[in-house]
GROMACS .gro file of C-alpha atoms in nm:
model
  224
    1LEU     CA    1   0.000   0.000   0.000
    2LYS     CA    2   0.284   0.241   0.086
    3TYR     CA    3   0.446   0.176  -0.248
    4LYS     CA    4   0.126   0.246  -0.442
    5VAL     CA    5   0.058   0.569  -0.251
    6LEU     CA    6   0.412   0.695  -0.314
    7GLU     CA    7   0.394   0.593  -0.679
    8THR     CA    8   0.070   0.788  -0.722
    9MET     CA    9   0.214   1.097  -0.552
   10CYS     CA   10   0.524   1.075  -0.769
   11GLU     CA   11   0.322   1.052  -1.090
   12LEU     CA   12   0.108   1.346  -0.982
   13MET     CA   13   0.418   1.562  -0.930
   14VAL     CA   14   0.547   1.470  -1.276
   15ILE     CA   15   0.217   1.522  -1.459
   16GLN     CA   16   0.107   1.832  -1.267
   17PRO     CA   17   0.413   1.972  -1.088
   18ASP     CA   18   0.245   2.302  -1.014
   19PRO     CA   19   0.093   2.317  -0.756
   20SER     CA   20   0.146   1.956  -0.637
   21CYS     CA   21   0.526   1.991  -0.587
   22SER     CA   22   0.479   2.315  -0.394
   23ILE     CA   23   0.218   2.158  -0.170
   24PHE     CA   24   0.422   1.844  -0.099
   25LEU     CA   25   0.749   2.034  -0.052
   26SER     CA   26   0.597   2.263   0.209
   27SER     CA   27   0.442   1.967   0.393
   28ARG     CA   28   0.615   1.714   0.617
   29LEU     CA   29   0.647   1.472   0.325
   30PRO     CA   30   1.023   1.526   0.258
   31ILE     CA   31   1.102   1.490   0.630
   32GLN     CA   32   0.897   1.171   0.662
   33LEU     CA   33   1.053   1.027   0.347
   34ALA     CA   34   1.403   1.101   0.479
   35THR     CA   35   1.316   0.915   0.799
   36ASP     CA   36   1.170   0.620   0.606
   37ILE     CA   37   1.467   0.601   0.368
   38GLN     CA   38   1.697   0.550   0.667
   39SER     CA   39   1.488   0.271   0.822
   40THR     CA   40   1.343   0.079   0.526
   41ARG     CA   41   1.513  -0.247   0.423
   42SER     CA   42   1.310  -0.325   0.111
   43VAL     CA   43   1.497  -0.221  -0.204
   44ARG     CA   44   1.179  -0.174  -0.405
   45LEU     CA   45   1.023   0.050  -0.140
   46VAL     CA   46   1.344   0.248  -0.079
   47GLU     CA   47   1.372   0.313  -0.453
   48GLN     CA   48   1.018   0.454  -0.459
   49GLN     CA   49   1.073   0.659  -0.144
   50CYS     CA   50   1.383   0.813  -0.298
   51ARG     CA   51   1.211   0.871  -0.632
   52THR     CA   52   0.924   1.054  -0.459
   53PHE     CA   53   1.169   1.257  -0.248
   54ASN     CA   54   1.371   1.349  -0.557
   55THR     CA   55   1.070   1.443  -0.767
   56CYS     CA   56   0.948   1.671  -0.490
   57LEU     CA   57   1.282   1.844  -0.430
   58THR     CA   58   1.393   1.889  -0.791
   59TYR     CA   59   1.106   2.112  -0.897
   60PRO     CA   60   1.243   2.469  -0.873
   61ASN     CA   61   1.071   2.572  -0.550
   62LYS     CA   62   1.246   2.694  -0.237
   63MET     CA   63   1.240   2.444   0.045
   64PRO     CA   64   1.103   2.571   0.380
   65ARG     CA   65   1.383   2.673   0.615
   66ASN     CA   66   1.282   2.435   0.893
   67HIS     CA   67   1.318   2.138   0.656
   68HIS     CA   68   1.695   2.193   0.657
   69ASP     CA   69   1.696   2.115   1.029
   70HIS     CA   70   1.553   1.769   0.958
   71LEU     CA   71   1.730   1.688   0.631
   72ASP     CA   72   2.048   1.712   0.831
   73GLU     CA   73   2.397   1.569   0.868
   74PRO     CA   74   2.284   1.223   0.995
   75PHE     CA   75   2.060   1.182   0.689
   76ILE     CA   76   2.339   1.295   0.454
   77THR     CA   77   2.588   1.066   0.632
   78HIS     CA   78   2.348   0.774   0.590
   79LEU     CA   79   2.328   0.834   0.214
   80LEU     CA   80   2.704   0.879   0.176
   81THR     CA   81   2.783   0.570   0.383
   82LEU     CA   82   2.560   0.348   0.170
   83ILE     CA   83   2.693   0.502  -0.152
   84GLU     CA   84   3.041   0.397  -0.038
   85THR     CA   85   2.936   0.054   0.095
   86GLU     CA   86   3.054  -0.234  -0.123
   87ASP     CA   87   2.780  -0.481  -0.030
   88ILE     CA   88   2.456  -0.360   0.124
   89PRO     CA   89   2.306  -0.675   0.284
   90TYR     CA   90   1.951  -0.612   0.162
   91ASP     CA   91   2.063  -0.494  -0.185
   92PRO     CA   92   2.217  -0.798  -0.361
   93GLU     CA   93   2.187  -0.636  -0.705
   94GLY     CA   94   2.376  -0.324  -0.594
   95VAL     CA   95   2.120  -0.074  -0.725
   96LEU     CA   96   2.092   0.150  -0.419
   97PRO     CA   97   2.418   0.351  -0.440
   98ALA     CA   98   2.298   0.511  -0.765
   99VAL     CA   99   1.955   0.570  -0.610
  100PHE     CA  100   2.107   0.738  -0.303
  101LEU     CA  101   2.334   0.949  -0.524
  102ALA     CA  102   2.027   1.090  -0.700
  103THR     CA  103   1.874   1.168  -0.361
  104LEU     CA  104   2.192   1.346  -0.252
  105LEU     CA  105   2.194   1.544  -0.578
  106SER     CA  106   1.829   1.644  -0.530
  107LEU     CA  107   1.898   1.776  -0.182
  108ASN     CA  108   2.209   1.960  -0.299
  109LEU     CA  109   1.999   2.172  -0.536
  110HIS     CA  110   1.867   2.353  -0.228
  111TYR     CA  111   2.209   2.474  -0.106
  112LYS     CA  112   2.282   2.803  -0.277
  113ASP     CA  113   2.576   2.899  -0.054
  114THR     CA  114   2.862   2.650  -0.042
  115ARG     CA  115   2.962   2.773   0.304
  116SER     CA  116   2.636   2.644   0.448
  117ASN     CA  117   2.619   2.339   0.221
  118LYS     CA  118   2.571   2.048   0.462
  119ILE     CA  119   2.667   1.790   0.202
  120CYS     CA  120   3.003   1.958   0.141
  121ASN     CA  121   3.053   2.003   0.515
  122VAL     CA  122   2.994   1.634   0.581
  123LEU     CA  123   3.228   1.539   0.297
  124LYS     CA  124   3.502   1.761   0.442
  125SER     CA  125   3.518   1.527   0.741
  126ARG     CA  126   3.563   1.215   0.525
  127SER     CA  127   3.899   1.085   0.408
  128HIS     CA  128   3.757   0.945   0.085
  129ALA     CA  129   3.441   0.924  -0.124
  130THR     CA  130   3.562   0.698  -0.402
  131HIS     CA  131   3.229   0.566  -0.530
  132LEU     CA  132   3.067   0.908  -0.511
  133THR     CA  133   3.338   1.077  -0.716
  134GLU     CA  134   3.348   0.789  -0.967
  135MET     CA  135   2.973   0.798  -1.030
  136LEU     CA  136   2.976   1.177  -1.049
  137LEU     CA  137   3.252   1.180  -1.309
  138VAL     CA  138   3.079   0.915  -1.522
  139ALA     CA  139   2.760   1.124  -1.526
  140PHE     CA  140   2.959   1.446  -1.576
  141ASN     CA  141   3.144   1.294  -1.873
  142ARG     CA  142   2.813   1.198  -2.033
  143ASP     CA  143   2.662   1.537  -1.944
  144GLU     CA  144   2.375   1.356  -1.771
  145ASN     CA  145   2.138   1.510  -1.523
  146LEU     CA  146   2.054   1.224  -1.286
  147THR     CA  147   1.759   1.409  -1.133
  148ARG     CA  148   1.580   1.542  -1.440
  149TYR     CA  149   1.226   1.470  -1.325
  150HIS     CA  150   1.108   1.811  -1.450
  151THR     CA  151   1.214   2.007  -1.758
  152GLU     CA  152   1.296   2.309  -1.539
  153THR     CA  153   1.538   2.118  -1.316
  154GLU     CA  154   1.892   2.251  -1.288
  155ASN     CA  155   2.163   2.001  -1.380
  156SER     CA  156   2.232   1.852  -1.038
  157VAL     CA  157   2.550   1.668  -1.143
  158ARG     CA  158   2.712   1.987  -1.269
  159LYS     CA  159   2.610   2.171  -0.952
  160LEU     CA  160   2.757   1.916  -0.711
  161VAL     CA  161   3.083   1.894  -0.907
  162GLN     CA  162   3.109   2.273  -0.897
  163ASP     CA  163   3.025   2.281  -0.525
  164LEU     CA  164   3.290   2.019  -0.446
  165PHE     CA  165   3.556   2.218  -0.628
  166SER     CA  166   3.464   2.535  -0.442
  167SER     CA  167   3.681   2.420  -0.149
  168PRO     CA  168   4.021   2.246  -0.137
  169ASP     CA  169   3.891   2.019   0.140
  170THR     CA  170   3.631   1.859  -0.088
  171ALA     CA  171   3.828   1.894  -0.412
  172GLU     CA  172   4.092   1.668  -0.255
  173LEU     CA  173   3.842   1.382  -0.254
  174PHE     CA  174   3.914   1.343  -0.627
  175PHE     CA  175   4.216   1.133  -0.722
  176THR     CA  176   4.477   1.253  -0.973
  177ASN     CA  177   4.330   1.029  -1.245
  178ASP     CA  178   3.987   1.175  -1.170
  179ILE     CA  179   4.127   1.524  -1.227
  180LYS     CA  180   4.279   1.416  -1.559
  181VAL     CA  181   3.942   1.284  -1.672
  182LEU     CA  182   3.770   1.600  -1.552
  183ILE     CA  183   4.014   1.824  -1.739
  184GLU     CA  184   3.966   1.621  -2.056
  185VAL     CA  185   3.585   1.651  -2.028
  186LEU     CA  186   3.604   2.025  -1.962
  187HIS     CA  187   3.846   2.081  -2.249
  188ARG     CA  188   3.630   1.882  -2.493
  189ASN     CA  189   3.313   2.069  -2.398
  190ILE     CA  190   3.479   2.411  -2.416
  191ILE     CA  191   3.628   2.338  -2.760
  192ASP     CA  192   3.324   2.162  -2.910
  193ARG     CA  193   3.057   2.410  -2.802
  194ASN     CA  194   2.985   2.734  -2.985
  195GLU     CA  195   3.058   3.073  -2.831
  196GLY     CA  196   2.752   3.196  -2.641
  197ASP     CA  197   2.635   2.843  -2.561
  198PRO     CA  198   2.528   2.848  -2.190
  199GLY     CA  199   2.677   2.501  -2.149
  200ARG     CA  200   3.014   2.626  -2.273
  201GLU     CA  201   3.003   2.909  -2.020
  202TYR     CA  202   2.935   2.657  -1.744
  203PHE     CA  203   3.225   2.429  -1.842
  204PHE     CA  204   3.456   2.728  -1.872
  205LYS     CA  205   3.361   2.844  -1.521
  206ASP     CA  206   3.404   2.493  -1.383
  207ALA     CA  207   3.744   2.463  -1.550
  208ARG     CA  208   3.860   2.786  -1.388
  209GLN     CA  209   3.738   2.669  -1.048
  210SER     CA  210   3.893   2.323  -1.083
  211PHE     CA  211   4.228   2.460  -1.199
  212ASN     CA  212   4.237   2.716  -0.919
  213GLN     CA  213   4.196   2.443  -0.657
  214TYR     CA  214   4.485   2.247  -0.805
  215GLY     CA  215   4.717   2.538  -0.880
  216LEU     CA  216   4.695   2.481  -1.255
  217GLN     CA  217   4.567   2.821  -1.362
  218ARG     CA  218   4.909   2.944  -1.474
  219SER     CA  219   5.010   2.636  -1.666
  220LEU     CA  220   4.671   2.590  -1.834
  221PRO     CA  221   4.538   2.937  -1.922
  222LEU     CA  222   4.187   2.939  -2.067
  223GLN     CA  223   4.011   3.188  -2.284
  224VAL     CA  224   3.647   3.183  -2.384
   0.00000   0.00000   0.00000
């Protein structure tokens, strides 16, 4: 029954995002879903809980301030821990890390200031985030938006990559080979896109930010 209710709510937000997303976002639904995601041990149900959470948060509405108090560090830590876990006992097929990444990306859309970004702050305390950075770079290389439930949704993969490179503490989570791949992707997109293309402007900005964190701005000068 829970699955069917969540599935119906999710479909409603996709078909008629306004006003359904606004109504659900301002309710206790995201908080309750975050609680359920942490306690549920059924892969099928967790997938639907995350999908409903993501659909609600990715529509371009501002989340109520008090929600940030509940979608907090323990919730983010739970997602990150399972993203990095090799074998989740109740997930033999290994589908949940990608599901939890999308949930993390959806939440990250609501942090406009990197200084108060709880995801980045939690990551600063971790010595590694290998699976997270690998999955991010794969999606970044393909220019995929893993949370595109609505046409108006900002590219959440691009945003998190940019947020992580806004600080040396989180930029250091990427290995040297990751940086080489990132530079190659940025270079290709800057060269291949036409001047004035908003995507080209984004990749140029991200290249500047990435190079600054790694002290490469002098050796690899860029011009739009």
